[in-house]
mmCIF file of C-alpha atoms in Angstrom:
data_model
loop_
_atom_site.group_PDB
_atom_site.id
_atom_site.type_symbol
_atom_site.label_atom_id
_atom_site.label_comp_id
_atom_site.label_asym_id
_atom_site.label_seq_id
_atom_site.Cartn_x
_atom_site.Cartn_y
_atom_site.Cartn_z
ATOM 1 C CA UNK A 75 0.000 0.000 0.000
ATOM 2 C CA UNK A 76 1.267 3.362 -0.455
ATOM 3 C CA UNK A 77 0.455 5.833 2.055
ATOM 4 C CA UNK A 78 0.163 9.056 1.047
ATOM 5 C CA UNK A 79 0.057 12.395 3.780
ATOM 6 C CA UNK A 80 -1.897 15.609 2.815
ATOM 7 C CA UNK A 81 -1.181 18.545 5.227
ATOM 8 C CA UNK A 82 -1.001 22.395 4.649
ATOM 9 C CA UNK A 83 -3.131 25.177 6.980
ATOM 10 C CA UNK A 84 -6.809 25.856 7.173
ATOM 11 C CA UNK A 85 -8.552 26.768 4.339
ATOM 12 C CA UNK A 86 -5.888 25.318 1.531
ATOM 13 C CA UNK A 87 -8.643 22.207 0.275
ATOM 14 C CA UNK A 88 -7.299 19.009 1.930
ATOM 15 C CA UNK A 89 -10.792 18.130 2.843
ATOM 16 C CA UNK A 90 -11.773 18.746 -0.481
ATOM 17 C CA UNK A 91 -8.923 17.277 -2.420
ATOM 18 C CA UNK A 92 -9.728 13.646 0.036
ATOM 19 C CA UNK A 93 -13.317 14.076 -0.966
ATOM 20 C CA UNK A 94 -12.373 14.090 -4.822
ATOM 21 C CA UNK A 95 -9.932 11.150 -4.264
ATOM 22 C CA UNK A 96 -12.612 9.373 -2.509
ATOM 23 C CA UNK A 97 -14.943 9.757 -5.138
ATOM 24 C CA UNK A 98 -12.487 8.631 -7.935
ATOM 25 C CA UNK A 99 -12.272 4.940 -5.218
ATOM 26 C CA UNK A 100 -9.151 6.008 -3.357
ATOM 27 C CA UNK A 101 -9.118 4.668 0.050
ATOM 28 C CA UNK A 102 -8.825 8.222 2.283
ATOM 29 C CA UNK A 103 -9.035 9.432 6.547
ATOM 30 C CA UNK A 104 -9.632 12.877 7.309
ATOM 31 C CA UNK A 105 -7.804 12.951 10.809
ATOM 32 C CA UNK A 106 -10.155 15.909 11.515
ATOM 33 C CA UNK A 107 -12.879 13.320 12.650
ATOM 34 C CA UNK A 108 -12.941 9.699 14.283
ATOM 35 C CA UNK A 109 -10.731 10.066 17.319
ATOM 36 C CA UNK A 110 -7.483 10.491 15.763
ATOM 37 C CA UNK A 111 -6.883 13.612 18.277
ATOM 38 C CA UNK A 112 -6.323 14.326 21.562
ATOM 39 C CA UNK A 113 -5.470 17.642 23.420
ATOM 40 C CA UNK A 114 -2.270 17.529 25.197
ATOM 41 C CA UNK A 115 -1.626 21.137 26.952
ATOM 42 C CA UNK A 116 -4.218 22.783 25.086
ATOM 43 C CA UNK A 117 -2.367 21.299 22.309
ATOM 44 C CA UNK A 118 -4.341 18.967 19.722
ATOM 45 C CA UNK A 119 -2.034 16.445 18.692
ATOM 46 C CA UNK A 120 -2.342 13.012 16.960
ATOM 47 C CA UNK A 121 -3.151 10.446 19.201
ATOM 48 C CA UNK A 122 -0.077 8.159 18.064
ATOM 49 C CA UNK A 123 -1.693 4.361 18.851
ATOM 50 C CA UNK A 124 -4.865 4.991 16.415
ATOM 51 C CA UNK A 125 -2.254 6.720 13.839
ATOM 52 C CA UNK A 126 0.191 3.646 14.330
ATOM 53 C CA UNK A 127 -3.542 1.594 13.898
ATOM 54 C CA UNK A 128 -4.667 2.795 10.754
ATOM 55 C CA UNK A 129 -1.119 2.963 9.054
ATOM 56 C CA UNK A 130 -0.679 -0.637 10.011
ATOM 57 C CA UNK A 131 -4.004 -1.573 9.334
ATOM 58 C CA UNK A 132 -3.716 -0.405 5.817
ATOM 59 C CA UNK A 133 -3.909 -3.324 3.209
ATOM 60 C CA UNK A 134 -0.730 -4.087 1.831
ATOM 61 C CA UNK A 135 -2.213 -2.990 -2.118
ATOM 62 C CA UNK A 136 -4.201 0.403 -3.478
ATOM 63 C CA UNK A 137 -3.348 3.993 -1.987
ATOM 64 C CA UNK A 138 -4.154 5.768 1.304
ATOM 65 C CA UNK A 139 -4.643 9.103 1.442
ATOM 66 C CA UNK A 140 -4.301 10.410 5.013
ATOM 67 C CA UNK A 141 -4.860 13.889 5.861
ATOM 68 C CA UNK A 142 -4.252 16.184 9.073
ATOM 69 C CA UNK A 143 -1.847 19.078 10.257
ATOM 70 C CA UNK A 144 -0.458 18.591 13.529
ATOM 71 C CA UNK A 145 2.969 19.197 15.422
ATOM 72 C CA UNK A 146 3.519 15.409 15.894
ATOM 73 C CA UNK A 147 2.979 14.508 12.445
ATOM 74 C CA UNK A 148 6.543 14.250 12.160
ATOM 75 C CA UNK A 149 7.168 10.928 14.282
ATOM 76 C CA UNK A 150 5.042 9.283 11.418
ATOM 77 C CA UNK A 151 6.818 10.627 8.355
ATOM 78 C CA UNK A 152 8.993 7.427 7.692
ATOM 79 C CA UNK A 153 5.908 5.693 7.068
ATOM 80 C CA UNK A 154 4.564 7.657 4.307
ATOM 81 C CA UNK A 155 6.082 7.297 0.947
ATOM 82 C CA UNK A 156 4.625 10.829 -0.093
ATOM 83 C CA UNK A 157 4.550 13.637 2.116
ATOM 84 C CA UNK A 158 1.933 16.523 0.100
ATOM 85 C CA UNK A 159 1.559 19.983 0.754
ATOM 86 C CA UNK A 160 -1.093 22.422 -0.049
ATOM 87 C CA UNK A 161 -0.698 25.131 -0.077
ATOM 88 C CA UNK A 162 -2.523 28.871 -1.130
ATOM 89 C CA UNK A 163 -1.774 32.318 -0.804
ATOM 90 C CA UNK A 164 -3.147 34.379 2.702
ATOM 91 C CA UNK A 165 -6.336 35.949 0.379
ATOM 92 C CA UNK A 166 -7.243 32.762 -1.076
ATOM 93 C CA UNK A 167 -7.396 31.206 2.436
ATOM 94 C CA UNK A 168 -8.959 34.403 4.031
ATOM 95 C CA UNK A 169 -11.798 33.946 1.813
ATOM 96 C CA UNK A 170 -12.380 30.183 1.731
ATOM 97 C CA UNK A 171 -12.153 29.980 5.665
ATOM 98 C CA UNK A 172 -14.849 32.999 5.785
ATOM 99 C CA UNK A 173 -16.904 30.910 3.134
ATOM 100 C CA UNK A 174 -17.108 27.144 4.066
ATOM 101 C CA UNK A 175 -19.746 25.547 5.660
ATOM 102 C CA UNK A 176 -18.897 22.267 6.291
ATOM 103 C CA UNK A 177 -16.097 23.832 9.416
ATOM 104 C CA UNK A 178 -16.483 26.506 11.076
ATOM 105 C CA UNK A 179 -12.604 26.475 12.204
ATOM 106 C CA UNK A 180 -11.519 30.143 10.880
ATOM 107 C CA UNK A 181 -14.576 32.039 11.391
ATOM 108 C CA UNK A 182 -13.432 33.665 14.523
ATOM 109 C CA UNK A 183 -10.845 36.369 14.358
ATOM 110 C CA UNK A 184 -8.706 33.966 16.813
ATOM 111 C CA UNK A 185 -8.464 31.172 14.915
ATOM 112 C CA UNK A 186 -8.040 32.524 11.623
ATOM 113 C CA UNK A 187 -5.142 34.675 13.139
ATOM 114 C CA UNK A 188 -3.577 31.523 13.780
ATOM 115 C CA UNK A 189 -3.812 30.650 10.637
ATOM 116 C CA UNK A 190 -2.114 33.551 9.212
ATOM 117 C CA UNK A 191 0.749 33.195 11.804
ATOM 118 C CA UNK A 192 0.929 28.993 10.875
ATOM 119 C CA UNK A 193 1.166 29.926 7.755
ATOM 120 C CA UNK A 194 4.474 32.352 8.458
ATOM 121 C CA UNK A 195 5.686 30.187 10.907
ATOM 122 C CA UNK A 196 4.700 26.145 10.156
ATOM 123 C CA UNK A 197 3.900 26.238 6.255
ATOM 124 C CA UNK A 198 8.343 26.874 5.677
ATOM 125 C CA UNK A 199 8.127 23.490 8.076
ATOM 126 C CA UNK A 200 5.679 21.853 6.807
ATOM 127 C CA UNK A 201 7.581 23.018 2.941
ATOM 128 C CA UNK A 202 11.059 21.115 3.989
ATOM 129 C CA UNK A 203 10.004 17.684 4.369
ATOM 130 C CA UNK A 204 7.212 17.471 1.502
ATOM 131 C CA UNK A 205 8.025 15.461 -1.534
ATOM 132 C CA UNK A 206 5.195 17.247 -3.626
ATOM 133 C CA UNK A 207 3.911 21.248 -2.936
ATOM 134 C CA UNK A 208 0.467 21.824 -4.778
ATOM 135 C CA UNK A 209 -0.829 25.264 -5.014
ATOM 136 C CA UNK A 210 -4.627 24.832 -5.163
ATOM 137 C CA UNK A 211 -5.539 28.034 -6.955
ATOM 138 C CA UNK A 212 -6.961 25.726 -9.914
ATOM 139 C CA UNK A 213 -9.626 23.564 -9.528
ATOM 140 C CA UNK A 214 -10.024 20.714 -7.141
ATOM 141 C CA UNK A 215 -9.948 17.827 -9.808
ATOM 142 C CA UNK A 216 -7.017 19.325 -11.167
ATOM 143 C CA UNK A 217 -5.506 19.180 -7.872
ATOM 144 C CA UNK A 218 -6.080 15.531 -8.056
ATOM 145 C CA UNK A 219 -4.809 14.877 -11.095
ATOM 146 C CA UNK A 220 -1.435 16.501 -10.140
ATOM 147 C CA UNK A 221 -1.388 14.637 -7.043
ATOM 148 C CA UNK A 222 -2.393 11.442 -8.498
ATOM 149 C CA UNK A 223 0.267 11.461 -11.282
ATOM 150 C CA UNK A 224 3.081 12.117 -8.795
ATOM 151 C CA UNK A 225 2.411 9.605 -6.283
ATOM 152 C CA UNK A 226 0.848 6.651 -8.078
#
């Protein structure tokens, strides 16, 4: 199996790009939902046994496509043969976090703060150990494609 990590800040289109994958029969997990987080000093952070579950659990043929942005991210990097970013300019995210309606992370002036500074501070990070930067100003599908012709 190959496993495959999206990450990048709020607002970039990983949920998005796993929904088109899905829909084209990739096998995806948005680490957003189904327990795959815990808060460790107001921190949330992967919970590393159900990470180490579903990477092990993955069959040994076909893709995964697993997606999350988190500080410990990094202990799992050796076990992902493709490491892709997202990535979109402040405006772009701006207006898709002030947009969406399936997450209301970024609506408050907090949170989408933090998203400006993460994208200063963790994006240059997040840049260093990726094996494949896409800039999603195009078109979801065409994010696909790009992503699908690198990693498969």
């Amino acid at each position: 199996m190959t496993c495959v990590l999206v990450t990048g800040m709020s607002g970039v289109g990983k949920s998005s790009l796993l929904r088109e994958l899905a829909r084209r029969g990739h096998r995806t997990v948005d680490t957003d939902y189904g327990d795959y987080f815990e808060t460790v000093d107001g921190e949330r952070l992967w919970r590393t046994d159900r990470i180490d579950a579903l990477l092990t659990s993955a069959p040994e043929s076909g893709s995964l496509f697993v997606q999350g942005t988190t500080r410990n991210q990094t202990l799992f990097y050796p076990r992902f043969e493709h490491i892709v970013l997202l990535s979109a300019p402040a405006e772009i995210l701006i207006e898709r976090l002030a947009a969406r309606t399936d997450n209301p992370y970024g609506k408050d002036s907090a949170e989408l703060a933090e998203t400006l500074e993460n994208l200063e501070t963790v994006e240059p990070l997040l840049r260093e150990d990726a094996t494949l930067e896409v800039v999603t100003t195009v078109p979801v599908a065409r994010v696909a494609d790009i992503v699908l012709t690198h990693v498969l």
